[in-house]
CSV table of C-alpha atoms in Angstrom, one decimal:
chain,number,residue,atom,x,y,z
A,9,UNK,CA,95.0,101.2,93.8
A,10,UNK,CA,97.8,103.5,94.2
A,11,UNK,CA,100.6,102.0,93.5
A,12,UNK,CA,104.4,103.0,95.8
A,13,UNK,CA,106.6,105.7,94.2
A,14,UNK,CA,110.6,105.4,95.0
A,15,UNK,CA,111.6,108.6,92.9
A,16,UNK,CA,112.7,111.5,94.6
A,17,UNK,CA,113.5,114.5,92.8
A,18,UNK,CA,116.4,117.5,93.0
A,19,UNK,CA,119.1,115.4,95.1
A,20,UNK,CA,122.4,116.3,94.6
A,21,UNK,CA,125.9,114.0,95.8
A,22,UNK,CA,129.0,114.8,96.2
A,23,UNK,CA,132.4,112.2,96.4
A,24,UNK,CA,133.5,112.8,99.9
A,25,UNK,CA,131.7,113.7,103.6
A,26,UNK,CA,130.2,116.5,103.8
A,27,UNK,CA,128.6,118.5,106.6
A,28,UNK,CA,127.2,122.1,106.1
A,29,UNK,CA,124.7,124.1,108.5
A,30,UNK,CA,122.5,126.6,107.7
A,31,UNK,CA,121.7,129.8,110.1
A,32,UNK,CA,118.1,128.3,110.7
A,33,UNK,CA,118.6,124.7,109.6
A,34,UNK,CA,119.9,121.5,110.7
A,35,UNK,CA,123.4,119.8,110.0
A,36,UNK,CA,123.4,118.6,106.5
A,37,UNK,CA,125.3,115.6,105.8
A,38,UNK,CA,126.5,114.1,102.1
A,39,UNK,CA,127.9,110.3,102.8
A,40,UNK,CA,129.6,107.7,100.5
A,41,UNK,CA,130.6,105.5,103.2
A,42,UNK,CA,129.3,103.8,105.7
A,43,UNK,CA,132.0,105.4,108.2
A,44,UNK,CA,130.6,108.6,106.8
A,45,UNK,CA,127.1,107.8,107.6
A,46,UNK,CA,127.8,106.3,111.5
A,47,UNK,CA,129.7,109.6,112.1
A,48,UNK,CA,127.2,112.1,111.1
A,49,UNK,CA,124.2,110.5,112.9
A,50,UNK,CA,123.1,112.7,115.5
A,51,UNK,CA,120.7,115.1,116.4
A,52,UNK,CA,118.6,118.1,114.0
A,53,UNK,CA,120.6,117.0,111.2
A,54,UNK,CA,119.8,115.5,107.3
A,55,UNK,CA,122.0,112.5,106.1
A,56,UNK,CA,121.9,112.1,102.8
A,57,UNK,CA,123.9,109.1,101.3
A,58,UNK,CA,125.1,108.4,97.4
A,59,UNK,CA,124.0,105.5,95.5
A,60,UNK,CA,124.9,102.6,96.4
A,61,UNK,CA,125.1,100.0,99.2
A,62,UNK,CA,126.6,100.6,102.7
A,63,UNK,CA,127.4,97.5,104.7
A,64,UNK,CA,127.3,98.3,108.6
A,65,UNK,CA,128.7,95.4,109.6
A,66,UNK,CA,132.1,95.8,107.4
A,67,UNK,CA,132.6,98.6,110.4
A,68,UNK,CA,134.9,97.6,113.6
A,69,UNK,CA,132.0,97.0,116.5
A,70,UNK,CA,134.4,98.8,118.9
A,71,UNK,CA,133.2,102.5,116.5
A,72,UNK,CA,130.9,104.7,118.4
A,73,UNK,CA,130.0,108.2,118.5
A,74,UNK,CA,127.5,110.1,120.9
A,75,UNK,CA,124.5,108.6,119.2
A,76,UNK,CA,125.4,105.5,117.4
A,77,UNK,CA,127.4,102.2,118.9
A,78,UNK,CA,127.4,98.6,118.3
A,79,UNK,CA,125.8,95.6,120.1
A,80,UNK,CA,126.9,92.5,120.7
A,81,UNK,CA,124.2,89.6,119.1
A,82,UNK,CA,124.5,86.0,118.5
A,83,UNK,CA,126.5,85.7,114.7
A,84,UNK,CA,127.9,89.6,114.8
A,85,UNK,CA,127.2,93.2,115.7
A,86,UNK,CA,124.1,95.5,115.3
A,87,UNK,CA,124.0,98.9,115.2
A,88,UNK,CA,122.0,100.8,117.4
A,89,UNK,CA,121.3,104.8,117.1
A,90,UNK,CA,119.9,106.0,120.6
A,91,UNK,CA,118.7,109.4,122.1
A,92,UNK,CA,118.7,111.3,118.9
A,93,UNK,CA,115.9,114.4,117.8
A,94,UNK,CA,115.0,115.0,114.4
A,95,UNK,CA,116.7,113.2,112.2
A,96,UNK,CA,116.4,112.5,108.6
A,97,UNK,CA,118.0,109.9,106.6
A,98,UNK,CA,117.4,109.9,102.5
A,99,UNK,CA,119.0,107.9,100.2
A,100,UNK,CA,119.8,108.3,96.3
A,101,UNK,CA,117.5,109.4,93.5
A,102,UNK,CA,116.0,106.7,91.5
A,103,UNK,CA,117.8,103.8,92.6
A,104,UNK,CA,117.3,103.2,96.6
A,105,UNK,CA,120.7,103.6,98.7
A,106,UNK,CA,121.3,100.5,100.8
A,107,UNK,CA,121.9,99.8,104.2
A,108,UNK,CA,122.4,96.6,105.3
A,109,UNK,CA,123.7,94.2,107.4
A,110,UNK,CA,125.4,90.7,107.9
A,111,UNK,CA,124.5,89.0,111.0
A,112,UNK,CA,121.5,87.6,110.6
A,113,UNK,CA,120.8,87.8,114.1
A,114,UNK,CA,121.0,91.8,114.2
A,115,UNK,CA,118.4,94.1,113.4
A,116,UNK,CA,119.6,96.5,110.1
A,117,UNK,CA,119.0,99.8,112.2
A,118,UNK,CA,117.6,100.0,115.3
A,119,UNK,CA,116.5,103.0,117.3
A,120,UNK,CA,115.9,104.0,120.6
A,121,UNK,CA,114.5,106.5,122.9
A,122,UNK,CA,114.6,108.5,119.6
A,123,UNK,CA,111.9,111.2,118.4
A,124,UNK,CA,110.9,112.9,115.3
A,125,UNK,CA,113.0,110.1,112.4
A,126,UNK,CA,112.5,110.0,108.6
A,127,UNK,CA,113.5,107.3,106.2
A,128,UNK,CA,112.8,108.1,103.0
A,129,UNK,CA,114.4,106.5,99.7
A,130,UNK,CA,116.4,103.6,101.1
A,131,UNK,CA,116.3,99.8,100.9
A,132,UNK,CA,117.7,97.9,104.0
A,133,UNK,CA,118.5,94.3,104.2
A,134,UNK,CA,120.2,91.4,105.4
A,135,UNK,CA,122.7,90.3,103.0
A,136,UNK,CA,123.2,86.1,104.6
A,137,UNK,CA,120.5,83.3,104.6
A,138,UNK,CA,117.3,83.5,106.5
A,139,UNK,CA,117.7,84.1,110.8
A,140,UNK,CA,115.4,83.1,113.3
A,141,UNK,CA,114.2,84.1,116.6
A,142,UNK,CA,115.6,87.7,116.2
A,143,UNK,CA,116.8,90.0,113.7
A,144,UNK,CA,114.4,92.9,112.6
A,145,UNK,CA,115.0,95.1,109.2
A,146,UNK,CA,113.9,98.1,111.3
A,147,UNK,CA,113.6,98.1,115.0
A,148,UNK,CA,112.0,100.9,117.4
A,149,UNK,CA,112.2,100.6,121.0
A,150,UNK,CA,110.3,103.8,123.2
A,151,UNK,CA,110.4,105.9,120.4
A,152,UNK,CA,107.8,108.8,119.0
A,153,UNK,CA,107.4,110.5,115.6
A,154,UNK,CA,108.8,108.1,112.8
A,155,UNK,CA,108.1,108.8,108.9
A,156,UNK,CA,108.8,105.9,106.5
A,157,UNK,CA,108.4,106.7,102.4
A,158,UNK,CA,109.7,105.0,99.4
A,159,UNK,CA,111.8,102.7,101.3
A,160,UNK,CA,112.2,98.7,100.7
A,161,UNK,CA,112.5,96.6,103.7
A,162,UNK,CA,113.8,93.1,102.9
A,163,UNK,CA,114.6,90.0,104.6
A,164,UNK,CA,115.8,87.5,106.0
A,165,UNK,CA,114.8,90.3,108.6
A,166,UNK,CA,112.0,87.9,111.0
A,167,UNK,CA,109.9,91.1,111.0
A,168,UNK,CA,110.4,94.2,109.0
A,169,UNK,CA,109.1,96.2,111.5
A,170,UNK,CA,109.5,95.9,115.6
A,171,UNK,CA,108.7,98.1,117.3
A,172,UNK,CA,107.5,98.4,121.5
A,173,UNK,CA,106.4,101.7,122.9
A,174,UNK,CA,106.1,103.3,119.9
A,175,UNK,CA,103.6,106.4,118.8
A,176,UNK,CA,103.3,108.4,115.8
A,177,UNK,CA,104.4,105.9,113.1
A,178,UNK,CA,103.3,107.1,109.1
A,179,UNK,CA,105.1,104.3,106.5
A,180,UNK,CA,104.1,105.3,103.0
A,181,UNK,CA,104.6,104.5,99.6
A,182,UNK,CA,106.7,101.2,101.3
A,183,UNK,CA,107.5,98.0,100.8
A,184,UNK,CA,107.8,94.9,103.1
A,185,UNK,CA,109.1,91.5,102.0
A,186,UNK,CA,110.7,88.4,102.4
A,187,UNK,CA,111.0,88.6,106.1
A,188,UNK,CA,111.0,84.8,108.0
A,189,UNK,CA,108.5,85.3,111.2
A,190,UNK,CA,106.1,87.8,109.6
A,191,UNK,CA,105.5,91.7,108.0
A,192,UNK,CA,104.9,93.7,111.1
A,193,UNK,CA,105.3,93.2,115.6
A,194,UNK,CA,104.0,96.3,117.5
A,195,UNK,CA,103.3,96.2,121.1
A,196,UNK,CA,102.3,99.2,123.3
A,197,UNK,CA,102.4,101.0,120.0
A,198,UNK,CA,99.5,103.8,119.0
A,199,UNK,CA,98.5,106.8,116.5
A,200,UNK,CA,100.3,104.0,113.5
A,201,UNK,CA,99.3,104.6,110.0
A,202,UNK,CA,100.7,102.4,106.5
A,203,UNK,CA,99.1,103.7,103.4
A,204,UNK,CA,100.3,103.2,99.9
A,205,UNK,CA,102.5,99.9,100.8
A,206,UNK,CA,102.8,96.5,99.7
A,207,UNK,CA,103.6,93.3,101.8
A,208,UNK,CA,104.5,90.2,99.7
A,209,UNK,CA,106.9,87.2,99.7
A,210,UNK,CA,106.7,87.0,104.1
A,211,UNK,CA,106.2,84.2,106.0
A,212,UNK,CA,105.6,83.6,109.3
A,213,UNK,CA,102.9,82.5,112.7
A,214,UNK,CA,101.0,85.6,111.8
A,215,UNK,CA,101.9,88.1,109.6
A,216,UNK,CA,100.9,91.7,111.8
A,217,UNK,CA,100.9,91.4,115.4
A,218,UNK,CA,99.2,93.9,117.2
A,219,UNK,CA,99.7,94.2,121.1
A,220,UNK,CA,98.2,96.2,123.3
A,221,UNK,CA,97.9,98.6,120.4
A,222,UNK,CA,95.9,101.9,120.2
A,223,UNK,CA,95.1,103.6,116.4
A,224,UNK,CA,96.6,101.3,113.7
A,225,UNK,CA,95.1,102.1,110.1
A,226,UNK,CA,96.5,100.3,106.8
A,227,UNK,CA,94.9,102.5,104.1
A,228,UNK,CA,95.3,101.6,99.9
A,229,UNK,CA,97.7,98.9,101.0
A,230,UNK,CA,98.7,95.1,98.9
A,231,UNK,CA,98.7,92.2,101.3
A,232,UNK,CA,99.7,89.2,98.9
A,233,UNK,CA,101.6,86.2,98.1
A,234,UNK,CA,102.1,85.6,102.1
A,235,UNK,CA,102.4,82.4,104.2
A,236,UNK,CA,101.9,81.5,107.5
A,237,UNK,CA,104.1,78.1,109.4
A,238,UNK,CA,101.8,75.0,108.3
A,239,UNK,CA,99.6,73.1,111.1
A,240,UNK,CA,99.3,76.0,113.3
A,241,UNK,CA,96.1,76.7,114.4
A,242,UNK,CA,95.6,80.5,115.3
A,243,UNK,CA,97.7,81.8,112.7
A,244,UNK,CA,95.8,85.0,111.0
A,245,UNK,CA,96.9,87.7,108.9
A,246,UNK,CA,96.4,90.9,111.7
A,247,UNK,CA,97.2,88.8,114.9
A,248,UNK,CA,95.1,91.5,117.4
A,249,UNK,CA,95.6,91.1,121.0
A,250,UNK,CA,94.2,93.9,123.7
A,251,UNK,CA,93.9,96.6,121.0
A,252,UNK,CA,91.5,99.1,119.5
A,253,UNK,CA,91.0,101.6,116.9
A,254,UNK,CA,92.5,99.0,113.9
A,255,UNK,CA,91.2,99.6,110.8
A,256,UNK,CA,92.1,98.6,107.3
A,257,UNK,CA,90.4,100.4,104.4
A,258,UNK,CA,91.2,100.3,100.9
A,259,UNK,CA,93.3,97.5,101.1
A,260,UNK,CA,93.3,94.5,98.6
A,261,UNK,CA,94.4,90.9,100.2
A,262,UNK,CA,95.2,88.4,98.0
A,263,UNK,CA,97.1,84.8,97.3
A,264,UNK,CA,97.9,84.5,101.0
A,265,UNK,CA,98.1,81.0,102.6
A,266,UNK,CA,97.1,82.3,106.0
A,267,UNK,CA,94.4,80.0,108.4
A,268,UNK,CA,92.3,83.3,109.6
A,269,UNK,CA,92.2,86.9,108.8
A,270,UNK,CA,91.5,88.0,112.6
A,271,UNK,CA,91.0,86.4,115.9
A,272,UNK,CA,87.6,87.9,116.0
A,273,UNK,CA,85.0,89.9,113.3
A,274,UNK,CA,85.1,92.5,116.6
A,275,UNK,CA,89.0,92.6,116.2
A,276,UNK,CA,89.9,94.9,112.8
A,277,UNK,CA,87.2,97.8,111.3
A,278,UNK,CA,87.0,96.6,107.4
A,279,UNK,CA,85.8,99.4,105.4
A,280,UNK,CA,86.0,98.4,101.0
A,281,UNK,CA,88.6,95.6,100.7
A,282,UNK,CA,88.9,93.4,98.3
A,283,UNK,CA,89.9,89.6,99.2
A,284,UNK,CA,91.2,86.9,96.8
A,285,UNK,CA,92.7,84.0,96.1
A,286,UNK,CA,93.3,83.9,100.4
A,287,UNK,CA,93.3,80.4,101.6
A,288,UNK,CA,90.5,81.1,104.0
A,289,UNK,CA,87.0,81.9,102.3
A,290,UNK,CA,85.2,85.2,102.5
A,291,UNK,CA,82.4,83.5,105.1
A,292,UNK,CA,85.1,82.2,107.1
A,293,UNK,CA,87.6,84.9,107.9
A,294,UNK,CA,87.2,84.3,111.7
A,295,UNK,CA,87.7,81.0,114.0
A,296,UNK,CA,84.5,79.2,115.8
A,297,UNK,CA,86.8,79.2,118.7
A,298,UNK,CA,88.6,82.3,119.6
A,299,UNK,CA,90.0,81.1,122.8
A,300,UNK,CA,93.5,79.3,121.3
A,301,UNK,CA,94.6,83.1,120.8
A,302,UNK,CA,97.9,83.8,122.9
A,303,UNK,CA,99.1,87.4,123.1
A,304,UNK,CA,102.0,88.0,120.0
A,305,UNK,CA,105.8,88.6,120.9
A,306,UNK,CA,107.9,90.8,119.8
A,307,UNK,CA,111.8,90.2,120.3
A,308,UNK,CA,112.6,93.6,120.3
């Protein structure tokens, strides 16, 4: 098992904003605040941000620039970044830059109609008590080409990932936990591949849900230390409704109070995992009756 690396070598900060462009590269952007970071997100640029945390919500929700503006949601603002190309967000050597976020009710970041975006090196949060009903870590709405590596996505986030309408995900090296209604919701999503991460401490219905999804692979991934709401019937660890090509290889599951691991043994590919400690038992990873199953939501 491989386990996630968060070091990221060579990077270089200085104290105030800076943007510089090469001749045949993009805008490159040095941030230590978080009205630094809203202003330089746009298009075929790289934002990389100092050390340390950057809380979006401390910014007035009236601030907006081409590609970034606030949204109204039930306790607060969220930030939404919208019609950008190309863009690359990195945070410090070593010791994870932080975005997060107050409401509880906002998604941390959340991106739409937005193509070809890295994360790499961050940890993004919520920084009140546990939200319901709403309120992502990460959030990606008709978007295509997204890289995830070496980042921490925390709760009280419900999901750490939601995404609808979404192709060409790759999270590696990643972490997902502590989110209140489950690790991962992707509908209409395809070509979506998590290798090197671990998902621990979530809770939840089901912990992935898969909807009308096309080519989701988890490869060398931990799934562990999970739990599902108590007295519900069709709760399962990958929740796969109207979707093909999932497979999960390499993977090790263990210490997860979950009912099921799929609606169906037709459901996920399972190619060399290892299962432990799960509250189901290896002969009984599948329900009798597979007709309680309802189709997962995702409140993107």
């Amino acid at each position: 098992m491989v386990y996630p690396n968060f070091s990221i070598n060579n990077l270089r900060y200085c104290p105030s904003h800076n943007l510089s462009k090469n001749r045949e590269g993009p805008v490159f952007s040095q941030v230590n605040s978080v009205e630094a970071f809203v202003e330089a997100i746009g298009s075929d640029r790289t934002i990389e941000l100092a050390p340390g945390s950057f809380t979006l919500s401390d910014l007035d929700p009236t601030w907006q620039t081409t590609h970034a503006h606030f949204e109204s949601v039930f306790d607060g603002h969220e930030l939404i970044i919208a019609d950008v190309e190309n863009l690359t967000i990195i945070g410090a050597d070593n010791t994870l830059s932080r975005l997060l976020t107050q409401p509880r009710y906002a998604d941390v970041l959340k991106f739409i109609n937005c193509r070809n975006v890295k994360l790499q090196n961050l940890e993004l949060a919520h920084t009140k008590d546990a939200g319901f009903c709403r309120g992502s870590v990460l959030s990606f709405l008709s978007c295509e080409g997204v890289a995830i590596e070496a980042c921490v996505l925390v709760g009280s986030g419900t999901h750490g990932i939601e995404a609808s309408g979404l192709a060409n995900l790759n999270c590696q090296a990643s972490v997902i936990k502590e989110c209140t209604y489950g690790i991962l919701c992707l509908e209409r999503a395809e070509a979506i591949r998590f290798e090197d991460c671990q998902f621990y401490e979530n809770m939840g219905f089901s912990l992935i849900d898969l909807a009308n999804c096309d080519q989701v692979s988890f490869a060398n991934c931990l799934i562990y230390d999970n739990v599902t709401v108590e007295q519900v019937s069709d709760d399962y660890v990958f929740n796969v409704w109207q979707s093909q090509g999932i497979e999960v290889t390499d993977c090790t599951l263990h210490d997860n109070r979950v009912t099921y691991l799929a609606p169906a043994e037709t459901a996920i590919a399972l190619n060399n995992i290892a299962l432990e400690g799960n509250s189901f038992a290896p002969n009984f990873l599948y329900p009798t009756d597979q007709t309680r199953q309802s189709s997962p939501l995702c409140p993107i």
